[in-house]
C-alpha cells in the first residue's frame, strides 16, 4: 500500500466519527427545539399528580385590589393552588381548563386560587380580563408561593384538603381528565 492510499484511509477513519458527532449534534438540536417549542407534546398533554401529605404553608399575598388574602382563609374547602405566570405557554394552555373546572365545581366547596409569579399588576389584570378568570388571583412578586411549596417550576399546582394538608402536587399542565380523576373524589370525603 502506497503512502497516499494510507493517508486517504487515515483521513476517512477520522472523517466518519466527525460525521457521526455532527449528525448527533443536529439531532439533539432538533429535539431540544421541539421540546422548547412544545411541538413534541400533544395538545392534551398533562401530568399525573404526586400524592403528598404535608401541612399547607402559611401564605398571605395581595389580590389584584391590594387586599391581603391568606390561604388559611379557605380552610374547610378543597383548594387548588395554581402557580403560574402570564408569559408561561403551558400556564396559558391550562387556564381555560382550570376556569371551567372551577365554574363546574365551585358550589361543591371547591376553591381555585391562582398565584401569579411576579409579573406587574397591570399585566396580570390584563391576563385575568382576557381569560375572564372568576377565581381569586393573587400577586406574588417575591415568589413566596414557589418558595413555600419548594418548587420553582411553572405551572405547578397543589391540592389542599379540608384539614389544611397538601395531598396532591402537579408540576406541569393539568387537563380536565386528571382534575376529574384525582381532585373530584376529594369533594366527597
Coordinates of C-alpha atoms in Angstrom, one line a residue:
X1 CA 0.0 0.0 0.0
X2 CA 1.5 3.3 -1.0
X3 CA 1.7 6.4 1.2
X4 CA -1.1 8.3 -0.5
X5 CA -3.6 5.3 0.0
X6 CA -2.6 5.1 3.7
X7 CA -3.2 8.9 4.1
X8 CA -6.7 8.5 2.5
X9 CA -7.6 5.6 4.8
X10 CA -6.4 7.6 7.9
X11 CA -8.4 10.7 6.7
X12 CA -11.5 8.5 6.1
X13 CA -11.2 6.9 9.5
X14 CA -11.0 10.4 11.1
X15 CA -13.9 11.7 9.0
X16 CA -16.5 9.1 9.9
X17 CA -16.5 9.9 13.7
X18 CA -16.8 13.6 12.9
X19 CA -19.8 13.0 10.7
X20 CA -21.4 10.9 13.4
X21 CA -20.7 13.5 16.0
X22 CA -22.1 16.2 13.7
X23 CA -25.2 14.2 13.0
X24 CA -25.7 13.6 16.7
X25 CA -25.4 17.3 17.5
X26 CA -28.0 18.1 14.8
X27 CA -30.4 15.5 16.1
X28 CA -30.0 16.8 19.7
X29 CA -30.5 20.4 18.5
X30 CA -33.8 19.4 16.7
X31 CA -35.0 17.5 19.7
X32 CA -34.3 20.5 22.0
X33 CA -36.0 22.8 19.7
X34 CA -39.1 20.6 19.6
X35 CA -39.2 20.3 23.4
X36 CA -38.7 24.1 23.9
X37 CA -41.4 24.9 21.4
X38 CA -43.7 22.1 22.8
X39 CA -44.1 20.7 19.3
X40 CA -43.4 17.3 20.6
X41 CA -46.2 17.4 23.2
X42 CA -49.8 16.6 22.2
X43 CA -52.3 19.4 22.8
X44 CA -53.9 17.4 25.7
X45 CA -50.5 16.8 27.4
X46 CA -50.9 16.5 31.2
X47 CA -49.0 15.2 34.1
X48 CA -50.3 12.8 36.8
X49 CA -50.2 14.3 40.3
X50 CA -47.9 13.1 43.1
X51 CA -49.7 12.0 46.3
X52 CA -48.1 14.0 49.1
X53 CA -49.0 14.8 52.7
X54 CA -47.7 17.9 54.4
X55 CA -49.3 21.0 56.1
X56 CA -50.3 23.8 53.7
X57 CA -47.9 26.6 54.0
X58 CA -48.8 29.8 55.8
X59 CA -49.0 32.2 52.9
X60 CA -50.5 35.7 52.7
X61 CA -50.5 37.6 49.4
X62 CA -52.3 40.6 47.9
X63 CA -55.1 40.2 45.4
X64 CA -55.5 42.5 42.4
X65 CA -57.2 45.1 44.5
X66 CA -54.4 45.2 47.1
X67 CA -56.4 43.2 49.8
X68 CA -54.4 40.6 51.8
X69 CA -55.5 37.0 51.3
X70 CA -54.3 34.1 53.4
X71 CA -54.5 30.5 52.3
X72 CA -55.9 29.7 55.7
X73 CA -58.9 31.8 54.9
X74 CA -60.1 28.9 52.7
X75 CA -59.9 26.1 55.3
X76 CA -63.0 23.9 55.2
X77 CA -62.8 23.9 51.4
X78 CA -60.9 21.8 48.9
X79 CA -58.4 24.3 47.4
X80 CA -56.3 24.0 44.3
X81 CA -53.4 26.5 44.4
X82 CA -52.1 27.1 40.9
X83 CA -48.7 28.8 40.5
X84 CA -48.5 30.4 37.0
X85 CA -47.2 33.4 35.0
X86 CA -48.5 35.4 32.2
X87 CA -45.6 34.6 29.9
X88 CA -45.7 30.8 30.5
X89 CA -47.2 28.9 27.5
X90 CA -48.4 25.8 29.4
X91 CA -49.9 28.1 32.0
X92 CA -51.9 29.8 29.3
X93 CA -52.9 26.5 27.8
X94 CA -54.3 25.1 31.1
X95 CA -56.0 28.2 32.3
X96 CA -59.3 27.7 30.4
X97 CA -59.4 24.1 31.7
X98 CA -58.9 25.3 35.3
X99 CA -61.5 28.0 34.9
X100 CA -64.1 25.6 33.5
X101 CA -63.4 23.1 36.3
X102 CA -63.7 25.9 38.9
X103 CA -67.0 27.0 37.4
X104 CA -68.3 23.4 37.4
X105 CA -67.3 22.6 41.0
X106 CA -67.3 25.8 43.0
X107 CA -70.7 25.1 44.5
X108 CA -69.3 21.8 45.9
X109 CA -66.9 23.5 48.3
X110 CA -64.1 23.9 45.8
X111 CA -61.8 26.9 45.6
X112 CA -59.2 27.6 43.0
X113 CA -56.5 30.2 43.8
X114 CA -54.3 31.4 41.1
X115 CA -50.9 32.7 42.2
X116 CA -49.1 34.7 39.6
X117 CA -45.3 34.5 39.8
X118 CA -44.1 38.1 39.7
X119 CA -45.4 39.9 36.7
X120 CA -46.5 43.5 37.0
X121 CA -50.1 44.0 38.3
X122 CA -51.2 45.6 35.0
X123 CA -50.1 42.6 33.0
X124 CA -51.8 40.2 35.5
X125 CA -55.0 42.3 35.4
X126 CA -55.0 42.2 31.6
X127 CA -54.5 38.5 31.6
X128 CA -57.3 38.0 34.1
X129 CA -59.6 40.1 31.9
X130 CA -58.6 38.3 28.7
X131 CA -59.1 34.9 30.1
X132 CA -62.2 36.0 32.1
X133 CA -61.0 34.5 35.3
X134 CA -63.5 34.4 38.1
X135 CA -61.4 32.7 40.8
X136 CA -59.1 34.7 43.1
X137 CA -55.8 35.7 41.6
X138 CA -53.0 36.6 44.0
X139 CA -49.9 38.5 43.2
X140 CA -46.5 37.1 44.2
X141 CA -43.8 39.5 43.2
X142 CA -41.2 37.8 45.5
X143 CA -42.1 34.2 44.6
X144 CA -43.2 33.4 48.2
X145 CA -45.5 30.7 46.9
X146 CA -42.9 28.9 44.8
X147 CA -40.6 29.0 47.8
X148 CA -43.2 27.8 50.3
X149 CA -44.1 24.9 48.1
X150 CA -40.4 24.3 47.3
X151 CA -41.0 24.2 43.5
X152 CA -39.8 26.8 41.1
X153 CA -41.4 25.2 38.0
X154 CA -44.4 26.7 36.2
X155 CA -47.2 25.7 36.2
X156 CA -47.3 23.9 39.5
X157 CA -50.5 23.1 41.4
X158 CA -51.3 21.8 44.9
X159 CA -54.5 20.4 46.4
X160 CA -55.2 21.3 50.0
X161 CA -57.8 19.2 51.7
X162 CA -60.4 20.2 54.3
X163 CA -57.9 19.7 57.1
X164 CA -55.3 22.1 55.6
X165 CA -53.0 19.4 54.3
X166 CA -51.5 19.4 50.8
X167 CA -52.5 16.0 49.4
X168 CA -51.7 16.3 45.7
X169 CA -49.0 18.1 43.7
X170 CA -48.7 18.7 40.0
X171 CA -45.6 20.0 38.2
X172 CA -46.7 20.8 34.7
X173 CA -50.0 21.3 32.9
X174 CA -53.2 19.7 34.0
X175 CA -56.1 18.6 31.8
X176 CA -59.8 18.1 32.8
X177 CA -59.5 14.3 32.9
X178 CA -56.7 14.5 35.5
X179 CA -58.8 17.0 37.6
X180 CA -61.9 14.8 37.5
X181 CA -59.9 11.6 38.2
X182 CA -57.8 12.9 41.2
X183 CA -59.5 16.0 42.5
X184 CA -63.2 15.5 42.2
X185 CA -63.3 12.4 44.5
X186 CA -61.9 14.6 47.4
X187 CA -65.2 16.6 47.4
X188 CA -67.0 13.6 48.8
X189 CA -64.6 13.0 51.7

